[in-house]
Short mmCIF file of C-alpha atoms in Angstrom, two decimals:
data_model
loop_
_atom_site.label_atom_id
_atom_site.label_comp_id
_atom_site.label_asym_id
_atom_site.label_seq_id
_atom_site.Cartn_x
_atom_site.Cartn_y
_atom_site.Cartn_z
CA MET A 293 11.76 -50.88 -6.88
CA ASN A 294 10.43 -50.54 -3.33
CA GLN A 295 12.26 -49.65 -0.13
CA LEU A 296 9.18 -50.17 2.06
CA GLY A 297 8.87 -53.93 1.68
CA THR A 298 5.42 -54.05 0.06
CA PRO A 299 4.31 -57.34 -1.54
CA ALA A 300 5.71 -58.12 -4.96
CA LEU A 301 3.62 -58.52 -8.08
CA ASN A 302 2.25 -61.88 -9.17
CA THR A 303 4.78 -63.22 -11.68
CA GLY A 304 3.15 -66.39 -12.96
CA SER A 305 4.75 -69.82 -12.83
CA LYS A 306 8.36 -68.90 -12.06
CA PRO A 307 9.46 -69.82 -8.51
CA ARG A 308 9.77 -66.73 -6.36
CA LEU A 309 13.26 -66.22 -4.90
CA LEU A 310 14.22 -63.71 -2.24
CA VAL A 311 17.93 -62.96 -1.95
CA PHE A 312 18.15 -61.70 1.61
CA ILE A 313 21.25 -59.68 2.49
CA VAL A 314 21.99 -59.17 6.18
CA ALA A 315 24.04 -56.00 6.45
CA TYR A 316 25.88 -54.26 9.26
CA HIS A 317 28.48 -51.56 8.53
CA ALA A 318 28.66 -52.80 4.92
CA ALA A 319 28.91 -49.44 3.16
CA SER A 320 32.14 -50.42 1.42
CA THR A 321 30.92 -53.81 0.18
CA ILE A 322 27.17 -53.71 -0.39
CA SER A 323 27.45 -52.39 -3.95
CA SER A 324 29.77 -55.19 -5.07
CA VAL A 325 27.62 -57.84 -3.35
CA LEU A 326 24.58 -56.66 -5.31
CA ALA A 327 26.56 -56.50 -8.55
CA ARG A 328 27.76 -60.10 -8.08
CA ILE A 329 24.26 -61.58 -7.96
CA PRO A 330 23.97 -63.44 -11.30
CA HIS A 331 21.62 -61.66 -13.68
CA SER A 332 20.84 -65.00 -15.31
CA LEU A 333 18.76 -65.96 -12.29
CA VAL A 334 15.89 -63.90 -13.70
CA ASP A 335 15.51 -66.54 -16.44
CA LYS A 336 14.53 -69.20 -13.87
CA TYR A 337 13.08 -67.21 -11.00
CA HIS A 338 11.15 -64.14 -10.17
CA ILE A 339 13.95 -62.71 -8.05
CA GLU A 340 13.87 -59.89 -5.55
CA VAL A 341 16.55 -58.67 -3.18
CA LEU A 342 15.96 -57.57 0.39
CA ILE A 343 18.66 -55.68 2.26
CA ILE A 344 18.13 -55.17 5.98
CA ASP A 345 20.61 -52.77 7.55
CA ASP A 346 20.84 -53.66 11.23
CA ALA A 347 21.21 -50.13 12.63
CA SER A 348 24.59 -49.43 11.02
CA LYS A 349 26.26 -46.14 11.85
CA ASP A 350 27.75 -45.81 8.35
CA GLN A 351 26.02 -45.24 5.00
CA THR A 352 24.96 -48.86 4.33
CA PHE A 353 21.26 -47.99 4.14
CA GLU A 354 21.75 -44.88 2.00
CA ILE A 355 24.00 -46.68 -0.49
CA GLY A 356 21.58 -49.59 -0.75
CA LEU A 357 18.67 -47.19 -1.21
CA LYS A 358 20.49 -45.33 -3.99
CA ILE A 359 21.15 -48.57 -5.86
CA ALA A 360 17.49 -49.55 -5.47
CA LYS A 361 16.31 -46.20 -6.86
CA ASP A 362 18.75 -46.21 -9.78
CA GLY A 363 17.05 -49.35 -11.13
CA ASN A 364 20.13 -50.57 -13.00
CA LEU A 365 19.65 -54.18 -11.83
CA PRO A 366 17.29 -56.68 -13.51
CA PHE A 367 15.46 -57.35 -10.23
CA GLN A 368 13.73 -55.37 -7.53
CA VAL A 369 15.77 -54.27 -4.52
CA HIS A 370 14.07 -53.52 -1.20
CA VAL A 371 16.04 -51.76 1.51
CA LEU A 372 15.00 -51.72 5.17
CA PHE A 373 16.65 -50.20 8.24
CA ASN A 374 16.34 -51.50 11.79
CA PRO A 375 16.26 -48.44 14.07
CA ALA A 376 17.52 -50.63 16.93
CA ASN A 377 20.15 -53.31 16.40
CA GLN A 378 18.46 -56.74 16.36
CA GLY A 379 21.59 -58.86 16.24
CA TYR A 380 22.63 -61.35 13.58
CA GLY A 381 19.88 -63.80 14.49
CA GLY A 382 17.25 -61.15 15.04
CA ASN A 383 17.94 -59.65 11.61
CA GLN A 384 17.48 -63.07 10.00
CA LYS A 385 14.13 -63.52 11.74
CA ILE A 386 12.82 -60.31 10.19
CA GLY A 387 14.00 -61.31 6.73
CA TYR A 388 12.50 -64.80 6.91
CA HIS A 389 9.24 -63.36 8.19
CA TYR A 390 9.26 -60.98 5.22
CA ALA A 391 9.79 -63.92 2.84
CA ILE A 392 6.90 -65.84 4.38
CA GLU A 393 4.53 -62.87 4.44
CA ASN A 394 5.26 -62.04 0.81
CA LYS A 395 4.80 -65.67 -0.31
CA PHE A 396 8.23 -66.39 -1.75
CA ASP A 397 9.17 -69.98 -2.52
CA PHE A 398 12.84 -69.78 -1.55
CA VAL A 399 15.06 -67.44 0.43
CA ALA A 400 18.84 -67.25 0.08
CA LEU A 401 20.85 -65.71 2.93
CA VAL A 402 23.83 -63.66 1.74
CA HIS A 403 26.14 -61.54 3.90
CA GLY A 404 26.63 -57.88 3.13
CA ASP A 405 30.41 -58.07 3.68
CA GLY A 406 30.89 -60.21 0.54
CA GLN A 407 32.40 -63.19 2.37
CA TYR A 408 29.97 -65.61 0.70
CA ALA A 409 29.98 -65.60 -3.08
CA PRO A 410 26.65 -64.61 -4.66
CA GLU A 411 28.00 -66.14 -7.90
CA CYS A 412 27.16 -69.60 -6.45
CA LEU A 413 23.46 -68.92 -6.06
CA ASP A 414 22.32 -70.71 -9.20
CA GLU A 415 24.09 -73.96 -8.28
CA LEU A 416 23.01 -73.80 -4.63
CA LEU A 417 19.38 -73.33 -5.60
CA GLN A 418 19.16 -76.53 -7.63
CA PRO A 419 18.34 -78.96 -4.78
CA LEU A 420 15.52 -76.65 -3.68
CA LEU A 421 14.27 -76.28 -7.23
CA ASN A 422 14.15 -80.02 -7.90
CA GLY A 423 12.60 -80.77 -4.51
CA SER A 424 15.46 -82.88 -3.12
CA ALA A 425 16.20 -80.54 -0.18
CA ASP A 426 14.45 -78.31 2.33
CA ALA A 427 17.63 -76.35 3.02
CA VAL A 428 20.94 -75.98 1.21
CA PHE A 429 24.11 -74.91 3.00
CA GLY A 430 27.21 -73.69 1.26
CA SER A 431 30.10 -75.53 2.90
CA ARG A 432 33.72 -74.39 2.96
CA MET A 433 34.80 -77.76 4.36
CA LEU A 434 33.59 -80.17 1.69
CA THR A 435 36.63 -79.61 -0.53
CA ARG A 436 39.72 -80.70 1.38
CA GLY A 437 42.10 -77.83 2.10
CA GLN A 438 39.88 -75.23 0.40
CA ALA A 439 39.07 -73.30 3.59
CA LEU A 440 42.72 -72.72 4.55
CA LYS A 441 43.68 -71.86 0.97
CA GLY A 442 40.89 -69.31 0.92
CA GLY A 443 42.35 -67.52 3.91
CA MET A 444 40.38 -68.97 6.82
CA PRO A 445 42.56 -68.42 9.90
CA LEU A 446 43.91 -71.63 11.36
CA TYR A 447 42.27 -71.07 14.76
CA LYS A 448 38.88 -70.63 13.08
CA TYR A 449 39.43 -73.72 10.96
CA VAL A 450 40.32 -75.85 14.00
CA GLY A 451 37.48 -74.39 16.05
CA ASN A 452 35.02 -75.03 13.21
CA LYS A 453 36.15 -78.65 12.94
CA ILE A 454 35.94 -79.28 16.69
CA LEU A 455 32.53 -77.69 17.11
CA THR A 456 31.11 -79.42 14.05
CA SER A 457 32.36 -82.82 15.26
CA PHE A 458 30.78 -82.21 18.66
CA GLU A 459 27.47 -81.14 17.09
CA ASN A 460 27.39 -84.10 14.70
CA HIS A 461 28.05 -86.51 17.57
CA MET A 462 25.38 -85.02 19.81
CA LEU A 463 22.72 -84.58 17.12
CA LYS A 464 23.44 -87.80 15.18
CA SER A 465 24.06 -85.75 12.02
CA SER A 466 26.82 -85.76 9.41
CA LEU A 467 27.28 -82.18 8.23
CA SER A 468 30.72 -81.10 7.08
CA GLU A 469 30.18 -77.65 8.61
CA PHE A 470 27.65 -76.21 11.05
CA HIS A 471 29.04 -72.68 10.86
CA SER A 472 28.66 -71.46 7.33
CA GLY A 473 26.47 -68.38 6.95
CA TYR A 474 25.59 -69.18 3.32
CA ARG A 475 22.14 -70.75 3.55
CA LEU A 476 19.13 -71.24 1.33
CA TYR A 477 15.77 -72.35 2.63
CA SER A 478 12.45 -73.51 1.27
CA ILE A 479 9.79 -71.19 2.66
CA LYS A 480 7.54 -74.20 3.35
CA ALA A 481 10.31 -75.65 5.52
CA LEU A 482 10.84 -72.40 7.41
CA GLN A 483 7.14 -72.34 8.21
CA GLN A 484 7.50 -75.71 9.94
CA VAL A 485 10.03 -74.56 12.55
CA PRO A 486 9.66 -71.88 15.26
CA PHE A 487 12.74 -69.92 14.15
CA ASP A 488 11.21 -66.80 15.71
CA LEU A 489 11.90 -68.30 19.16
CA ASN A 490 15.62 -68.68 18.49
CA THR A 491 18.35 -66.46 19.86
CA ASN A 492 19.07 -63.07 18.30
CA ASP A 493 22.78 -63.78 18.64
CA PHE A 494 25.20 -65.48 16.24
CA HIS A 495 24.34 -69.03 17.31
CA PHE A 496 20.93 -68.57 15.68
CA ASP A 497 22.48 -70.54 12.81
CA THR A 498 23.09 -73.52 15.09
CA GLU A 499 19.63 -73.40 16.61
CA ILE A 500 17.89 -73.41 13.24
CA ILE A 501 19.95 -76.45 12.18
CA ILE A 502 18.81 -78.24 15.34
CA GLN A 503 15.22 -77.35 14.48
CA PHE A 504 15.57 -78.78 10.97
CA ILE A 505 17.13 -81.97 12.31
CA PHE A 506 14.44 -82.42 14.96
CA SER A 507 11.74 -81.78 12.34
CA GLY A 508 13.19 -84.37 9.97
CA LEU A 509 13.78 -81.76 7.26
CA ARG A 510 16.36 -82.43 4.56
CA ILE A 511 19.63 -80.49 4.56
CA VAL A 512 21.96 -80.68 1.55
CA GLU A 513 25.50 -79.28 1.54
CA LEU A 514 27.32 -78.05 -1.56
CA PRO A 515 30.89 -76.75 -1.76
CA ILE A 516 31.53 -73.01 -1.92
CA PRO A 517 34.78 -71.04 -2.20
CA THR A 518 36.27 -69.55 0.94
CA TYR A 519 37.08 -65.87 0.99
CA TYR A 520 38.50 -63.88 3.88
CA GLY A 521 39.34 -60.30 3.05
CA ASP A 522 39.71 -57.23 5.22
CA GLU A 523 36.19 -57.47 6.67
CA ILE A 524 35.90 -56.92 10.40
CA CYS A 525 34.98 -60.01 12.39
CA ARG A 526 32.28 -59.08 14.89
CA VAL A 527 31.98 -62.51 16.48
CA ASN A 528 33.50 -63.17 19.89
CA GLY A 529 34.85 -66.65 19.15
CA MET A 530 34.93 -67.98 22.69
CA LYS A 531 31.45 -66.71 23.53
CA TYR A 532 30.12 -68.07 20.24
CA ALA A 533 31.61 -71.52 20.90
CA TRP A 534 30.18 -71.56 24.42
CA ASP A 535 26.74 -70.53 23.16
CA VAL A 536 26.81 -73.25 20.51
CA VAL A 537 27.77 -75.94 23.02
CA ILE A 538 25.05 -74.87 25.46
CA ALA A 539 22.41 -74.80 22.69
CA VAL A 540 23.33 -78.33 21.58
CA ILE A 541 23.38 -79.67 25.15
CA LYS A 542 19.98 -78.11 25.85
CA SER A 543 18.52 -79.66 22.70
CA LYS A 544 19.98 -83.06 23.61
CA ALA A 545 18.64 -82.76 27.15
CA GLN A 546 15.24 -81.95 25.70
CA ALA A 547 15.37 -85.04 23.50
CA MET A 548 16.12 -87.05 26.68
CA GLY A 549 13.17 -85.49 28.52
CA LEU A 550 15.37 -83.58 30.99
CA PHE A 551 14.78 -80.04 29.72
CA TYR A 552 12.30 -78.08 27.69
CA SER A 553 12.66 -75.08 25.43
CA PRO A 554 9.83 -74.22 23.02
CA ASN A 555 12.16 -73.41 20.12
CA PHE A 556 13.31 -77.06 20.08
CA ASP A 557 9.76 -78.39 20.23
CA CYS A 558 9.80 -79.54 16.60
CA SER A 559 9.11 -83.25 16.80
CA PRO A 560 5.82 -84.83 15.63
CA LYS A 561 2.83 -84.51 17.93
CA GLY A 562 0.67 -87.27 19.43
CA ASN A 563 1.71 -90.86 20.22
CA GLU A 564 4.28 -91.14 17.43
CA HIS A 565 7.17 -90.95 19.92
CA TYR A 566 5.82 -93.82 22.10
CA GLU A 567 8.29 -96.67 22.33
CA LEU A 568 8.25 -99.92 24.24
CA LYS A 569 11.04 -100.15 26.80
CA LEU A 570 12.12 -103.77 26.60
CA GLY A 571 15.41 -105.53 27.16
CA TYR A 572 16.02 -103.68 30.44
CA LYS A 573 14.02 -103.07 33.61
CA SER A 574 11.05 -100.83 32.86
CA PRO A 575 7.29 -100.85 33.53
CA HIS A 576 6.90 -102.57 30.15
CA SER A 577 9.30 -105.40 30.90
CA GLU A 578 8.27 -105.64 34.57
CA ILE A 579 4.61 -106.19 33.75
CA LEU A 580 5.43 -109.44 31.97
CA HIS A 581 6.53 -110.90 35.32
CA HIS A 582 3.32 -110.01 37.14
CA ILE A 583 0.53 -111.03 34.75
CA SER A 584 -0.51 -114.66 34.43
CA PRO A 585 -0.69 -116.15 30.92
CA GLY A 586 -4.13 -116.21 29.37
CA SER A 587 -5.50 -113.55 31.71
CA ARG A 588 -8.18 -111.00 30.88
CA VAL A 589 -6.59 -107.53 30.92
CA LEU A 590 -8.07 -104.04 30.82
CA ASP A 591 -5.39 -101.59 29.59
CA LEU A 592 -6.50 -98.08 30.57
CA GLY A 593 -4.68 -95.39 28.59
CA CYS A 594 -3.28 -97.98 26.20
CA ALA A 595 -1.24 -95.43 24.14
CA GLY A 596 -1.56 -96.97 20.70
CA GLY A 597 -2.07 -100.50 22.02
CA TYR A 598 1.61 -101.47 22.19
CA ILE A 599 1.44 -102.94 25.70
CA GLY A 600 -1.76 -104.81 24.88
CA LYS A 601 -0.18 -106.35 21.80
CA LEU A 602 2.85 -107.34 23.90
CA LEU A 603 0.60 -109.11 26.42
CA LYS A 604 -1.32 -110.86 23.65
CA ASP A 605 1.83 -111.99 21.83
CA LYS A 606 3.92 -112.99 24.86
CA LEU A 607 1.29 -114.25 27.32
CA GLY A 608 -1.78 -115.01 25.22
CA CYS A 609 -3.89 -112.54 27.18
CA LYS A 610 -7.30 -111.22 26.14
CA VAL A 611 -6.86 -107.46 26.10
CA THR A 612 -9.33 -104.59 26.07
CA GLY A 613 -7.73 -101.21 25.43
CA VAL A 614 -9.08 -97.77 26.33
CA ASP A 615 -7.58 -94.52 25.08
CA TYR A 616 -8.51 -91.08 23.78
CA PHE A 617 -6.44 -91.72 20.63
CA ASP A 618 -6.89 -94.48 18.08
CA LEU A 619 -4.74 -97.59 18.09
CA ALA A 620 -1.47 -97.32 16.21
CA PRO A 621 -1.42 -98.60 12.62
CA GLY A 622 -1.08 -102.36 12.51
CA ILE A 623 -2.11 -102.84 16.17
CA THR A 624 -5.24 -104.87 16.98
CA LEU A 625 -6.63 -105.81 20.40
CA ASP A 626 -9.53 -108.05 21.38
CA GLU A 627 -11.54 -104.92 22.11
CA PHE A 628 -10.86 -101.19 21.89
CA ILE A 629 -12.88 -98.35 23.45
CA LYS A 630 -12.14 -94.79 22.40
CA TYR A 631 -12.73 -92.76 25.52
CA ASP A 632 -11.44 -89.77 27.48
CA LEU A 633 -10.35 -91.06 30.89
CA ASN A 634 -10.70 -87.57 32.33
CA LYS A 635 -14.44 -88.36 32.30
CA GLY A 636 -13.81 -91.31 34.63
CA ILE A 637 -14.12 -95.04 34.00
CA PRO A 638 -15.92 -96.03 30.77
CA ASP A 639 -19.21 -97.91 31.00
CA ILE A 640 -17.74 -101.38 31.11
CA ASP A 641 -18.23 -104.35 33.44
CA LEU A 642 -14.98 -104.51 35.42
CA ARG A 643 -15.92 -107.88 36.89
CA ARG A 644 -14.80 -109.63 33.73
CA PHE A 645 -11.12 -108.65 34.08
CA ASP A 646 -8.30 -110.26 36.03
CA TYR A 647 -5.99 -107.25 35.73
CA VAL A 648 -6.38 -103.52 35.27
CA VAL A 649 -3.23 -101.94 33.85
CA MET A 650 -2.41 -98.21 33.99
CA LEU A 651 1.19 -97.62 32.92
CA ASP A 652 2.20 -93.94 32.95
CA VAL A 653 -1.43 -92.85 32.79
CA ILE A 654 -2.46 -91.41 36.14
CA GLU A 655 -0.13 -88.42 35.94
CA HIS A 656 -1.96 -87.28 32.77
CA LEU A 657 -5.39 -87.12 34.42
CA SER A 658 -6.96 -83.89 35.62
CA SER A 659 -8.21 -85.53 38.85
CA PRO A 660 -6.35 -88.75 39.71
CA GLU A 661 -8.16 -89.01 43.08
CA SER A 662 -11.66 -89.10 41.59
CA PHE A 663 -10.48 -91.49 38.87
CA ILE A 664 -8.99 -93.99 41.34
CA LYS A 665 -12.08 -93.65 43.52
CA SER A 666 -14.35 -94.48 40.56
CA LEU A 667 -12.06 -97.38 39.64
CA HIS A 668 -12.44 -98.77 43.16
CA LYS A 669 -16.21 -98.45 42.92
CA GLY A 670 -16.19 -100.39 39.65
CA LEU A 671 -13.96 -103.12 41.11
CA ASP A 672 -15.91 -103.41 44.35
CA GLN A 673 -17.66 -106.52 43.06
CA ASN A 674 -14.39 -107.96 41.77
CA PRO A 675 -11.96 -107.98 44.72
CA ALA A 676 -9.83 -110.62 43.00
CA ALA A 677 -8.74 -108.17 40.28
CA THR A 678 -5.18 -106.87 40.41
CA VAL A 679 -4.35 -103.25 39.58
CA ILE A 680 -0.91 -102.51 38.10
CA ALA A 681 0.14 -98.87 37.80
CA SER A 682 3.28 -96.86 37.17
CA SER A 683 4.23 -93.20 37.23
CA GLY A 684 7.27 -90.98 37.17
CA ASN A 685 9.05 -90.27 40.44
CA ILE A 686 9.48 -86.52 40.95
CA GLY A 687 11.84 -87.36 43.82
CA PHE A 688 14.37 -88.75 41.29
CA ALA A 689 17.85 -87.31 41.73
CA ILE A 690 17.94 -85.34 38.47
CA PRO A 691 14.76 -83.27 39.07
CA ARG A 692 16.01 -82.63 42.61
CA LEU A 693 19.35 -81.44 41.28
CA MET A 694 17.68 -79.27 38.64
CA LEU A 695 15.46 -77.71 41.30
CA LEU A 696 18.55 -77.02 43.42
CA MET A 697 19.97 -75.15 40.40
CA GLY A 698 16.76 -73.16 40.01
CA GLN A 699 15.48 -75.19 37.04
CA PHE A 700 12.07 -76.86 36.80
CA ASN A 701 11.59 -77.37 33.10
CA TYR A 702 8.80 -79.43 31.61
CA GLY A 703 9.69 -81.38 28.49
CA LYS A 704 8.42 -83.49 25.64
CA ARG A 705 8.65 -86.67 27.67
CA GLY A 706 9.99 -88.03 30.93
CA ILE A 707 9.02 -87.20 34.50
CA LEU A 708 8.29 -83.56 33.63
CA ASP A 709 6.33 -84.31 30.46
CA LEU A 710 4.35 -81.27 29.35
CA THR A 711 1.13 -83.29 29.42
CA HIS A 712 1.54 -84.32 33.06
CA THR A 713 -0.94 -82.70 35.40
CA ARG A 714 0.27 -84.39 38.60
CA LEU A 715 3.66 -85.34 39.97
CA PHE A 716 4.20 -88.16 42.48
CA THR A 717 6.73 -89.49 44.92
CA PHE A 718 6.60 -93.05 46.25
CA SER A 719 4.65 -91.99 49.32
CA SER A 720 2.14 -89.78 47.48
CA PHE A 721 1.56 -92.44 44.81
CA ARG A 722 0.93 -95.05 47.51
CA ARG A 723 -1.46 -92.68 49.32
CA LEU A 724 -3.40 -92.10 46.10
CA PHE A 725 -4.38 -95.77 46.16
CA THR A 726 -4.59 -96.51 49.90
CA GLN A 727 -6.80 -93.48 50.56
CA ASN A 728 -9.19 -94.58 47.81
CA GLY A 729 -9.80 -98.16 48.84
CA PHE A 730 -6.81 -100.19 47.65
CA GLN A 731 -4.23 -102.28 49.43
CA VAL A 732 -0.73 -101.90 48.02
CA ASN A 733 1.01 -105.29 47.87
CA PHE A 734 4.13 -104.57 45.82
CA VAL A 735 6.24 -101.48 45.06
CA ALA A 736 9.40 -101.35 42.93
CA GLY A 737 11.73 -98.63 41.73
CA ILE A 738 12.48 -98.45 38.01
CA PRO A 739 15.82 -97.10 36.69
CA GLY A 740 16.08 -94.43 34.01
CA PRO A 741 15.46 -95.47 30.38
CA PHE A 742 19.06 -94.81 29.38
CA PRO A 743 18.98 -97.03 26.24
CA LEU A 744 16.03 -94.99 24.99
CA ALA A 745 17.88 -91.73 25.62
CA ILE A 746 21.40 -92.54 24.40
CA GLY A 747 21.01 -95.82 22.53
CA ASP A 748 21.32 -99.45 23.56
CA ASN A 749 25.06 -99.67 24.16
CA CYS A 750 27.59 -100.47 26.85
CA ILE A 751 27.33 -96.98 28.34
CA SER A 752 23.55 -97.13 28.75
CA ARG A 753 23.80 -100.65 30.20
CA ALA A 754 26.42 -99.49 32.71
CA LEU A 755 24.22 -96.55 33.70
CA ILE A 756 21.27 -98.89 34.29
CA ALA A 757 23.47 -101.12 36.46
CA LEU A 758 24.64 -98.14 38.52
CA ASN A 759 21.08 -96.81 38.75
CA THR A 760 19.87 -100.21 39.96
CA ILE A 761 22.47 -100.21 42.73
CA GLY A 762 21.39 -96.69 43.67
CA ILE A 763 17.75 -97.81 43.92
CA LYS A 764 18.77 -100.46 46.46
CA VAL A 765 20.41 -97.73 48.53
CA SER A 766 17.56 -95.19 48.24
CA LYS A 767 14.47 -96.05 46.25
CA GLY A 768 13.01 -92.57 46.58
CA LEU A 769 16.15 -90.81 45.39
CA PHE A 770 17.36 -93.03 42.56
CA SER A 771 14.17 -94.47 41.03
CA TYR A 772 13.13 -92.85 37.76
CA GLN A 773 9.67 -94.45 37.93
CA ILE A 774 7.34 -96.05 40.45
CA PHE A 775 5.86 -99.50 39.73
CA MET A 776 3.05 -100.59 42.03
CA ILE A 777 0.62 -103.51 42.35
CA SER A 778 -2.58 -103.20 44.37
CA LYS A 779 -5.68 -105.14 45.29
CA THR A 780 -9.17 -103.77 45.87
CA LEU A 781 -10.31 -103.52 49.49
CA PRO A 782 -14.06 -104.01 49.92
CA SER A 783 -16.06 -100.80 50.31
CA LEU A 784 -18.26 -100.05 53.32
CA ALA A 785 -21.32 -100.68 51.19
CA TYR A 786 -19.95 -104.06 50.19
CA LEU A 787 -18.97 -104.91 53.77
CA LEU A 788 -22.40 -103.93 55.07
CA SER A 789 -24.20 -105.88 52.38
CA HIS A 790 -21.95 -108.87 52.93
CA SER A 791 -22.46 -108.63 56.71
CA ILE A 792 -26.23 -108.57 56.33
CA GLU A 793 -26.15 -111.54 53.97
CA GLN A 794 -23.85 -113.58 56.20
CA SER A 795 -25.86 -112.66 59.26
CA LYS A 796 -28.99 -114.05 57.66
CA ILE A 797 -27.19 -117.27 56.80
CA ARG A 798 -25.71 -117.59 60.28
CA SER A 799 -28.96 -116.78 61.99
CA LEU A 800 -30.59 -119.72 60.28
CA SER A 801 -28.02 -122.01 61.85
CA THR A 802 -28.66 -120.92 65.46
CA PRO A 803 -30.36 -123.53 67.72
CA GLU A 804 -33.63 -121.65 68.00
CA ASN A 805 -33.88 -121.34 64.22
CA ARG A 806 -32.90 -124.89 63.39
CA PRO A 807 -35.77 -127.03 62.16
CA ILE A 808 -37.15 -129.42 64.84
CA GLU A 809 -36.35 -133.03 64.08
CA ASP A 810 -39.01 -135.69 64.52
#
């Protein structure tokens, strides 16, 4: 027995289970909730119970403490009191942190008002125990008609159904219910998501589901009975629904690269998210129209080698790739150089290439000006080489609109990618090249990658068509990306050297320098 939350004793090979009871004004129900926890669980688990009273004004803490001290239960009971109310989500954060710090294997969330049956714990724990789930949710909607028979008010039932359908559609999930508070988690899974950054309010439950989905963690639902008694509902239904909708929209916007919130930053790191944008106008599809078959190509910032492989397969090009990260599994190029482009151009003879490709690379560099200047120096002896580059257009309508609304959020990808160090418009991107020795010969606006964001369907195709029309009206306003082709202008050193050389040749052809004929 311990009301201070000190670490539990080492109990050998049994999995360690924490039954975590969130309690607020639960003086009349907390005793029965504790009594309903199956005693048989001690045969399978080392079980402890944690009650956190979230600053109740009744005797919830005192009653829980008395039960803990009496020691009539076959498991330890810890009772904590929040001196300031942390909210439903905030209280959960503390409990999950406790479970992690004290090295439990599983944590089961139970409500202190008795609405969710502790009797179901053994069955709900099975998917966690056999390793087939990272989280188990007790669902009141899996058994047809059960929720209404159990006393769920009709308006809550309808609202639950509508919200869940919306969330499933937006998140590409298939849960029967997003809004059950009966949840069991693997501690290893909880450690993989930043639940501490979630809201302290009631839609914490929605945000942690989004985190699990984004992280690719496995959620299993099992049916539970529905019970509505005389407990007081402390949730403002309309506010809760609004908060849920906004959280889902924000997470979807983040997945589309339009918004960023660190609590939804749960996807794998590195180049794993890189995808070729083919089948619609993009820098990837556009480049195929501007490179001659069989050419020698230097792909700077090759991002796994996908573009290089495309050029090899489609056009028979000889491709040399350069990137800080290794090539993706299964990708091979004619040559690969592992190199940090922030150090400049690698030690390579640029005269042997017909094209230098930099798709969505320049915006990642710490000093694009010095990089382009060094590229020009390397290409000075190869004026025939063509440079193809692309970058996001910060003048695109959506960032402008977001800025008008007071939002300037970096994201996981897109124009405001977190790894971008520079942002460009058409004019500033052109100046980057013209002021560093290049002549821009071709500029095109690229529409948004709608099929990548919402799937390759009729809606995304229609959006691309509309976006393309918009680009014709205003390239700077409606282009998602900038696609540009340049040629190297000779440097002053080259011009001077060439002038001296040609002068010598010409001087030999002047009358006074011509050889005298016999």
